[in-house]
Short mmCIF file of C-alpha atoms in Angstrom, two decimals:
data_model
loop_
_atom_site.label_atom_id
_atom_site.label_comp_id
_atom_site.label_asym_id
_atom_site.label_seq_id
_atom_site.Cartn_x
_atom_site.Cartn_y
_atom_site.Cartn_z
CA MET A 1 -68.00 -58.82 172.64
CA ALA A 2 -66.22 -56.78 175.82
CA ASP A 3 -65.56 -53.39 176.05
CA ALA A 4 -61.77 -53.69 176.80
CA GLU A 5 -61.91 -49.97 177.83
CA SER A 6 -64.24 -50.25 180.67
CA GLY A 7 -65.87 -53.48 180.85
CA LYS A 8 -68.71 -53.22 178.90
CA THR A 9 -70.03 -55.95 177.45
CA LEU A 10 -72.01 -55.50 173.68
CA ASP A 11 -74.92 -57.48 175.17
CA GLU A 12 -77.94 -58.06 172.83
CA GLY A 13 -79.75 -54.94 174.70
CA THR A 14 -77.51 -53.10 173.17
CA LEU A 15 -77.01 -54.28 169.74
CA LEU A 16 -80.31 -53.97 169.04
CA GLU A 17 -80.11 -50.65 170.74
CA MET A 18 -77.70 -49.68 167.91
CA TYR A 19 -79.79 -51.28 165.21
CA GLY A 20 -82.59 -49.57 166.42
CA LYS A 21 -80.42 -46.09 166.38
CA MET A 22 -79.61 -47.11 162.51
CA VAL A 23 -83.35 -47.46 161.83
CA LEU A 24 -84.65 -43.84 163.11
CA SER A 25 -81.52 -42.66 161.43
CA ARG A 26 -81.98 -43.59 157.76
CA THR A 27 -85.94 -43.22 158.33
CA LEU A 28 -84.97 -39.16 159.65
CA ASP A 29 -82.61 -38.44 156.88
CA GLU A 30 -84.92 -39.39 154.44
CA ARG A 31 -88.22 -38.01 155.35
CA ILE A 32 -85.81 -35.00 155.71
CA TRP A 33 -83.96 -35.50 151.71
CA ILE A 34 -88.05 -35.46 151.36
CA LEU A 35 -88.79 -31.91 152.61
CA ASN A 36 -86.25 -30.70 151.04
CA ARG A 37 -87.99 -31.49 147.59
CA GLN A 38 -91.02 -30.37 148.58
CA GLY A 39 -89.31 -26.77 149.34
CA LYS A 40 -90.06 -27.15 153.49
CA ALA A 41 -86.35 -28.07 154.48
CA ALA A 42 -83.26 -25.75 153.29
CA ILE A 43 -79.92 -27.89 151.88
CA MET A 44 -79.27 -31.02 153.54
CA ALA A 45 -76.15 -33.38 153.16
CA SER A 46 -77.28 -37.44 153.98
CA SER A 47 -75.67 -39.34 156.00
CA GLN A 48 -77.30 -42.12 154.31
CA GLY A 49 -74.11 -44.80 154.21
CA HIS A 50 -72.82 -43.51 157.06
CA GLU A 51 -74.78 -44.48 160.00
CA ALA A 52 -73.05 -47.47 161.18
CA ALA A 53 -69.21 -45.39 161.43
CA GLN A 54 -71.26 -42.88 163.54
CA ILE A 55 -73.49 -44.76 165.50
CA GLY A 56 -70.57 -47.38 166.51
CA SER A 57 -67.58 -44.22 167.59
CA VAL A 58 -70.56 -42.78 169.52
CA TYR A 59 -71.29 -46.15 171.73
CA ALA A 60 -68.29 -46.59 172.54
CA LEU A 61 -67.21 -43.24 174.03
CA LYS A 62 -68.71 -41.80 177.30
CA ARG A 63 -71.53 -39.59 176.39
CA GLY A 64 -71.64 -36.48 178.83
CA THR A 65 -68.25 -36.71 179.45
CA ASP A 66 -65.68 -37.03 175.52
CA GLN A 67 -66.27 -33.90 173.57
CA PHE A 68 -67.61 -34.67 169.51
CA TYR A 69 -66.63 -32.19 167.07
CA ILE A 70 -68.62 -33.75 164.02
CA TYR A 71 -69.10 -32.40 160.51
CA TYR A 72 -71.54 -31.45 157.79
CA ARG A 73 -72.93 -35.08 157.54
CA ASP A 74 -73.36 -36.54 161.44
CA LEU A 75 -77.11 -36.66 161.42
CA ALA A 76 -76.69 -40.24 163.31
CA VAL A 77 -73.88 -38.93 166.15
CA MET A 78 -76.16 -36.27 166.81
CA LEU A 79 -79.35 -38.73 167.17
CA THR A 80 -76.64 -40.86 169.10
CA LEU A 81 -75.65 -38.32 172.00
CA GLY A 82 -79.19 -37.07 172.46
CA MET A 83 -80.94 -34.91 170.55
CA THR A 84 -84.05 -35.74 169.21
CA PRO A 85 -85.27 -36.08 166.01
CA ARG A 86 -87.90 -33.02 166.00
CA GLU A 87 -85.16 -31.23 167.03
CA ILE A 88 -82.42 -32.02 164.36
CA MET A 89 -86.03 -31.59 162.22
CA LEU A 90 -86.63 -27.91 163.58
CA GLY A 91 -82.83 -27.04 162.46
CA PHE A 92 -83.53 -28.74 158.75
CA THR A 93 -86.89 -26.12 158.62
CA ALA A 94 -84.81 -23.53 160.70
CA LYS A 95 -88.62 -23.03 162.91
CA VAL A 96 -88.55 -21.63 166.69
CA GLY A 97 -86.72 -24.35 169.03
CA GLU A 98 -84.15 -25.36 167.03
CA PRO A 99 -81.42 -25.84 170.32
CA LEU A 100 -77.91 -25.31 168.07
CA SER A 101 -78.39 -21.83 166.77
CA GLY A 102 -81.76 -21.09 167.68
CA ALA A 103 -82.02 -21.43 163.81
CA ARG A 104 -80.42 -18.25 162.87
CA GLN A 105 -77.47 -20.32 160.93
CA PHE A 106 -77.42 -23.30 158.10
CA PRO A 107 -79.39 -26.84 159.32
CA THR A 108 -78.04 -27.92 162.31
CA HIS A 109 -74.74 -25.29 162.74
CA GLY A 110 -73.88 -24.39 165.91
CA ALA A 111 -73.34 -26.24 169.33
CA TYR A 112 -74.95 -28.62 171.84
CA PRO A 113 -72.11 -28.19 174.54
CA GLU A 114 -74.30 -30.15 177.13
CA ILE A 115 -74.66 -33.69 174.91
CA GLY A 116 -70.83 -32.80 173.75
CA LEU A 117 -71.54 -31.59 170.22
CA ILE A 118 -69.33 -28.29 169.50
CA ASN A 119 -69.17 -26.00 166.75
CA LEU A 120 -70.56 -27.74 164.10
CA SER A 121 -70.02 -26.29 161.26
CA ASN A 122 -69.86 -26.26 156.89
CA VAL A 123 -66.70 -24.97 156.47
CA ILE A 124 -64.29 -27.59 155.79
CA ALA A 125 -62.09 -29.21 158.60
CA THR A 126 -61.81 -26.37 160.89
CA GLN A 127 -63.17 -28.89 163.44
CA LEU A 128 -59.96 -30.84 163.57
CA PRO A 129 -57.70 -27.78 165.56
CA GLN A 130 -60.79 -27.19 167.17
CA ALA A 131 -60.83 -30.59 168.85
CA VAL A 132 -56.89 -30.15 169.37
CA GLY A 133 -56.99 -27.42 171.02
CA ALA A 134 -59.95 -28.64 173.01
CA ALA A 135 -58.11 -32.07 173.85
CA LEU A 136 -54.87 -28.99 174.84
CA ALA A 137 -57.42 -27.96 177.41
CA ILE A 138 -58.60 -31.29 178.90
CA ARG A 139 -54.72 -32.07 179.31
CA MET A 140 -53.44 -28.55 180.64
CA ARG A 141 -56.70 -28.21 182.97
CA ARG A 142 -56.62 -32.01 184.30
CA GLU A 143 -60.30 -32.94 183.68
CA GLU A 144 -61.60 -36.26 182.41
CA GLY A 145 -62.58 -37.22 178.98
CA ILE A 146 -61.70 -36.94 175.36
CA VAL A 147 -62.48 -35.59 172.14
CA ILE A 148 -63.57 -37.21 168.48
CA SER A 149 -63.38 -35.10 165.78
CA TYR A 150 -65.30 -36.31 162.51
CA PHE A 151 -64.19 -35.38 158.67
CA GLY A 152 -64.63 -36.63 155.44
CA ASP A 153 -61.62 -37.81 152.85
CA GLY A 154 -61.96 -34.40 151.24
CA ALA A 155 -61.35 -32.14 154.41
CA SER A 156 -58.37 -35.04 154.70
CA SER A 157 -56.45 -32.64 151.95
CA PHE A 158 -56.92 -29.30 153.88
CA GLY A 159 -53.93 -27.98 155.70
CA ASP A 160 -56.30 -27.89 158.42
CA SER A 161 -55.62 -31.35 159.39
CA HIS A 162 -52.59 -31.75 158.70
CA GLU A 163 -52.03 -29.34 161.24
CA ALA A 164 -54.00 -30.76 163.54
CA MET A 165 -52.85 -33.78 163.56
CA ASN A 166 -48.61 -32.76 164.02
CA PHE A 167 -49.90 -30.90 167.10
CA ALA A 168 -52.02 -33.72 168.82
CA ALA A 169 -49.44 -36.70 167.45
CA ILE A 170 -46.29 -34.44 169.52
CA HIS A 171 -47.47 -33.32 171.95
CA LYS A 172 -50.20 -36.58 173.07
CA LEU A 173 -52.95 -34.65 173.07
CA PRO A 174 -56.27 -37.35 173.93
CA VAL A 175 -58.40 -37.18 170.94
CA ILE A 176 -59.65 -39.60 168.02
CA PHE A 177 -58.99 -38.13 164.15
CA MET A 178 -62.66 -40.11 162.57
CA CYS A 179 -62.61 -39.82 158.74
CA GLU A 180 -65.62 -40.64 156.88
CA ASN A 181 -63.99 -41.85 153.87
CA ASN A 182 -66.67 -42.14 151.34
CA LYS A 183 -64.77 -41.53 148.34
CA TYR A 184 -65.91 -38.39 147.13
CA ALA A 185 -65.11 -34.69 147.91
CA THR A 186 -68.25 -33.16 145.98
CA SER A 187 -68.10 -34.34 143.23
CA VAL A 188 -64.06 -35.40 142.93
CA PRO A 189 -62.78 -38.86 143.45
CA GLN A 190 -60.27 -39.92 146.49
CA ARG A 191 -58.09 -40.82 143.29
CA ARG A 192 -58.33 -37.34 142.18
CA GLN A 193 -57.51 -35.24 145.29
CA MET A 194 -54.50 -37.70 146.56
CA ALA A 195 -52.10 -40.21 145.38
CA ILE A 196 -52.41 -43.63 148.23
CA ASP A 197 -55.51 -45.40 148.56
CA SER A 198 -55.79 -44.71 152.67
CA VAL A 199 -55.93 -41.53 154.59
CA ALA A 200 -54.66 -43.78 157.28
CA SER A 201 -51.22 -44.15 156.10
CA ARG A 202 -50.72 -40.41 156.74
CA ALA A 203 -50.52 -41.17 160.70
CA GLU A 204 -47.07 -42.86 160.60
CA GLY A 205 -46.61 -39.88 158.56
CA TYR A 206 -47.25 -37.58 162.17
CA GLY A 207 -45.84 -40.27 164.53
CA MET A 208 -49.36 -41.71 165.44
CA PRO A 209 -51.79 -44.66 165.00
CA GLY A 210 -53.82 -45.48 161.77
CA ILE A 211 -55.87 -47.54 161.11
CA SER A 212 -58.44 -48.27 157.68
CA ILE A 213 -61.62 -49.98 159.28
CA ASP A 214 -64.69 -50.82 157.08
CA GLY A 215 -66.90 -48.37 158.27
CA CYS A 216 -69.84 -50.31 156.91
CA ASP A 217 -69.44 -52.51 160.23
CA VAL A 218 -70.88 -51.01 163.33
CA ILE A 219 -69.10 -53.60 165.14
CA ALA A 220 -65.57 -53.65 163.48
CA VAL A 221 -65.96 -49.32 164.12
CA TYR A 222 -66.89 -49.80 168.05
CA GLU A 223 -64.21 -51.70 168.78
CA ALA A 224 -61.60 -49.44 166.68
CA VAL A 225 -62.81 -46.56 168.52
CA THR A 226 -62.50 -48.50 172.17
CA GLU A 227 -59.02 -49.43 171.35
CA ALA A 228 -58.22 -45.82 170.67
CA ALA A 229 -60.12 -43.99 173.38
CA ALA A 230 -58.17 -46.43 176.29
CA ARG A 231 -54.79 -45.26 174.33
CA ALA A 232 -56.24 -41.24 174.08
CA ARG A 233 -57.11 -41.44 178.45
CA SER A 234 -53.84 -42.98 179.05
CA GLY A 235 -51.88 -40.55 177.42
CA GLU A 236 -50.15 -42.27 174.60
CA GLY A 237 -52.10 -40.03 172.29
CA PRO A 238 -54.14 -39.76 169.33
CA THR A 239 -55.62 -42.57 166.75
CA LEU A 240 -56.51 -41.63 163.55
CA ILE A 241 -59.15 -44.21 162.00
CA GLU A 242 -60.55 -43.80 158.21
CA ALA A 243 -64.06 -45.55 157.80
CA GLN A 244 -64.32 -46.94 154.84
CA VAL A 245 -68.28 -45.83 154.01
CA GLU A 246 -70.10 -45.44 151.48
CA ARG A 247 -72.54 -42.03 149.97
CA TYR A 248 -75.98 -42.83 148.93
CA LEU A 249 -77.13 -39.98 148.01
CA PRO A 250 -75.92 -36.75 146.12
CA HIS A 251 -72.44 -34.27 147.70
CA THR A 252 -76.32 -32.48 149.15
CA SER A 253 -79.29 -31.68 148.33
CA ASP A 254 -78.05 -28.67 145.69
CA ASP A 255 -76.13 -31.32 143.87
CA ASP A 256 -76.35 -33.48 141.05
CA ASP A 257 -74.69 -36.21 141.04
CA THR A 258 -75.32 -37.89 137.99
CA ARG A 259 -73.00 -35.82 135.94
CA TYR A 260 -70.20 -37.65 137.96
CA ARG A 261 -70.77 -40.70 139.51
CA PRO A 262 -72.12 -43.61 137.38
CA ARG A 263 -75.19 -45.32 138.36
CA GLU A 264 -73.85 -48.55 138.18
CA GLU A 265 -71.78 -47.65 141.10
CA ILE A 266 -74.13 -46.84 143.29
CA GLU A 267 -75.76 -49.56 143.45
CA GLU A 268 -72.43 -51.50 144.24
CA ALA A 269 -72.31 -49.72 146.82
CA ARG A 270 -75.58 -50.63 147.91
CA LEU A 271 -74.65 -53.96 148.70
CA ARG A 272 -72.92 -52.50 151.72
CA ASP A 273 -75.94 -50.38 153.21
CA PRO A 274 -74.50 -51.04 156.78
CA LEU A 275 -78.63 -51.49 158.23
CA LYS A 276 -78.98 -54.34 156.10
CA LEU A 277 -75.23 -55.75 156.78
CA PHE A 278 -75.91 -55.06 160.67
CA SER A 279 -79.71 -57.25 160.57
CA GLU A 280 -78.30 -60.10 158.74
CA ARG A 281 -75.28 -60.20 161.29
CA LEU A 282 -77.77 -59.41 164.64
CA THR A 283 -80.52 -62.38 162.70
CA GLU A 284 -77.32 -64.94 162.15
CA MET A 285 -76.81 -63.93 166.41
CA GLY A 286 -80.56 -64.93 167.07
CA VAL A 287 -80.95 -61.51 168.44
CA LEU A 288 -83.08 -60.15 165.57
CA ASP A 289 -86.20 -61.37 163.86
CA GLY A 290 -88.46 -60.52 160.86
CA ALA A 291 -91.39 -59.28 163.33
CA THR A 292 -89.15 -57.62 165.83
CA ASP A 293 -87.61 -55.70 162.89
CA GLU A 294 -90.67 -54.55 161.27
CA ARG A 295 -91.88 -53.36 164.72
CA LEU A 296 -88.93 -51.28 164.49
CA TYR A 297 -89.11 -49.58 161.58
CA ALA A 298 -92.47 -49.54 161.77
CA GLU A 299 -91.75 -47.31 165.15
CA ALA A 300 -89.36 -45.25 163.30
CA ARG A 301 -91.82 -44.06 160.91
CA ALA A 302 -94.63 -43.29 163.32
CA GLU A 303 -92.01 -41.06 165.49
CA VAL A 304 -91.00 -39.50 162.14
CA ASN A 305 -94.61 -38.41 161.00
CA THR A 306 -95.64 -37.28 164.36
CA VAL A 307 -92.81 -34.84 164.54
CA THR A 308 -92.96 -33.86 160.70
CA ASP A 309 -96.07 -33.48 161.28
CA GLU A 310 -95.08 -30.88 164.91
CA VAL A 311 -92.58 -29.09 163.01
CA GLU A 312 -94.07 -28.35 159.89
CA ALA A 313 -97.04 -26.64 162.80
CA ALA A 314 -94.33 -25.01 164.03
CA GLU A 315 -93.47 -21.15 164.00
CA TYR A 316 -90.28 -19.63 162.03
CA PRO A 317 -88.22 -17.11 164.54
CA GLN A 318 -89.25 -13.81 165.17
CA THR A 319 -87.13 -10.24 165.24
CA HIS A 320 -87.31 -9.62 168.95
CA ASP A 321 -85.00 -11.76 170.19
CA PHE A 322 -82.43 -11.35 166.57
CA PHE A 323 -79.25 -10.66 168.82
CA GLU A 324 -79.43 -13.00 171.50
CA HIS A 325 -76.55 -15.16 171.74
CA VAL A 326 -74.77 -12.31 169.61
CA TYR A 327 -73.65 -10.12 172.09
CA ALA A 328 -73.03 -9.90 175.74
CA GLY A 329 -74.49 -8.15 177.77
CA THR A 330 -72.74 -4.83 179.91
CA ASP A 331 -75.29 -5.44 182.73
#
């Protein structure tokens, strides 16, 4: 399974590593959700059902070189880029040591430029024009790297989305637009937010390639993003990728999806659980067996348990450094 852009092969070790990331992301996500219900963690937007789209896309790009403009449901992206479970959980519990904002913002809001994470926010769609601006800067400075911007189907209906894609296509900028379409914008189903079946079909109106893929298939995502990255690096311009994913939990931990979503729909969606599908595929390929699968889950639970104990014992920020990184000094 070769990477057409760099010649890199998805060998058995890499495939197993990707699966391990999916297991760890799911385990961490489930724990943070429980901590929220216990009153120990603030609001959370679960990434359960999105793991394949997020992890497959990161593996297709150049970590340390490319820039990632993500949105609030991208826990697996953060984990795959190099944020530790401890750093992520410190953000959700607002404890000292949280690297994105010093625990001064919403959970996992801020920036982590050392790993390519830029300006993570829950303000809908603003990351798209920001990503396009970063891509323009790369072009003007003749720098290496490309930009990817992640967003939900709801964000695709915002003006920011259209302006970003139009500008990027006109100037053939090195950016990938990655729509994680879970078919709901908060409580509004796709049929109520757009009169089209596919977000990817909008690409034709901007003059860029658009592709809709199974976002629960990590290898399909990897291949699609690899191709889009090759286009961006060669100067051919942007690509819009629509990853069809699933959302298993409410919009956020403050939402009650029983008011607008039938339980039968969620049970049907769970048949496309990306962890289940990837596990079955790796087993068929002879890469994964029952013992290895159990070990990966056990290791993830052990790591998350350790991190939970450490974070619960951590301190909250004090007032003495409240203004750090807010105002520049005059010295």
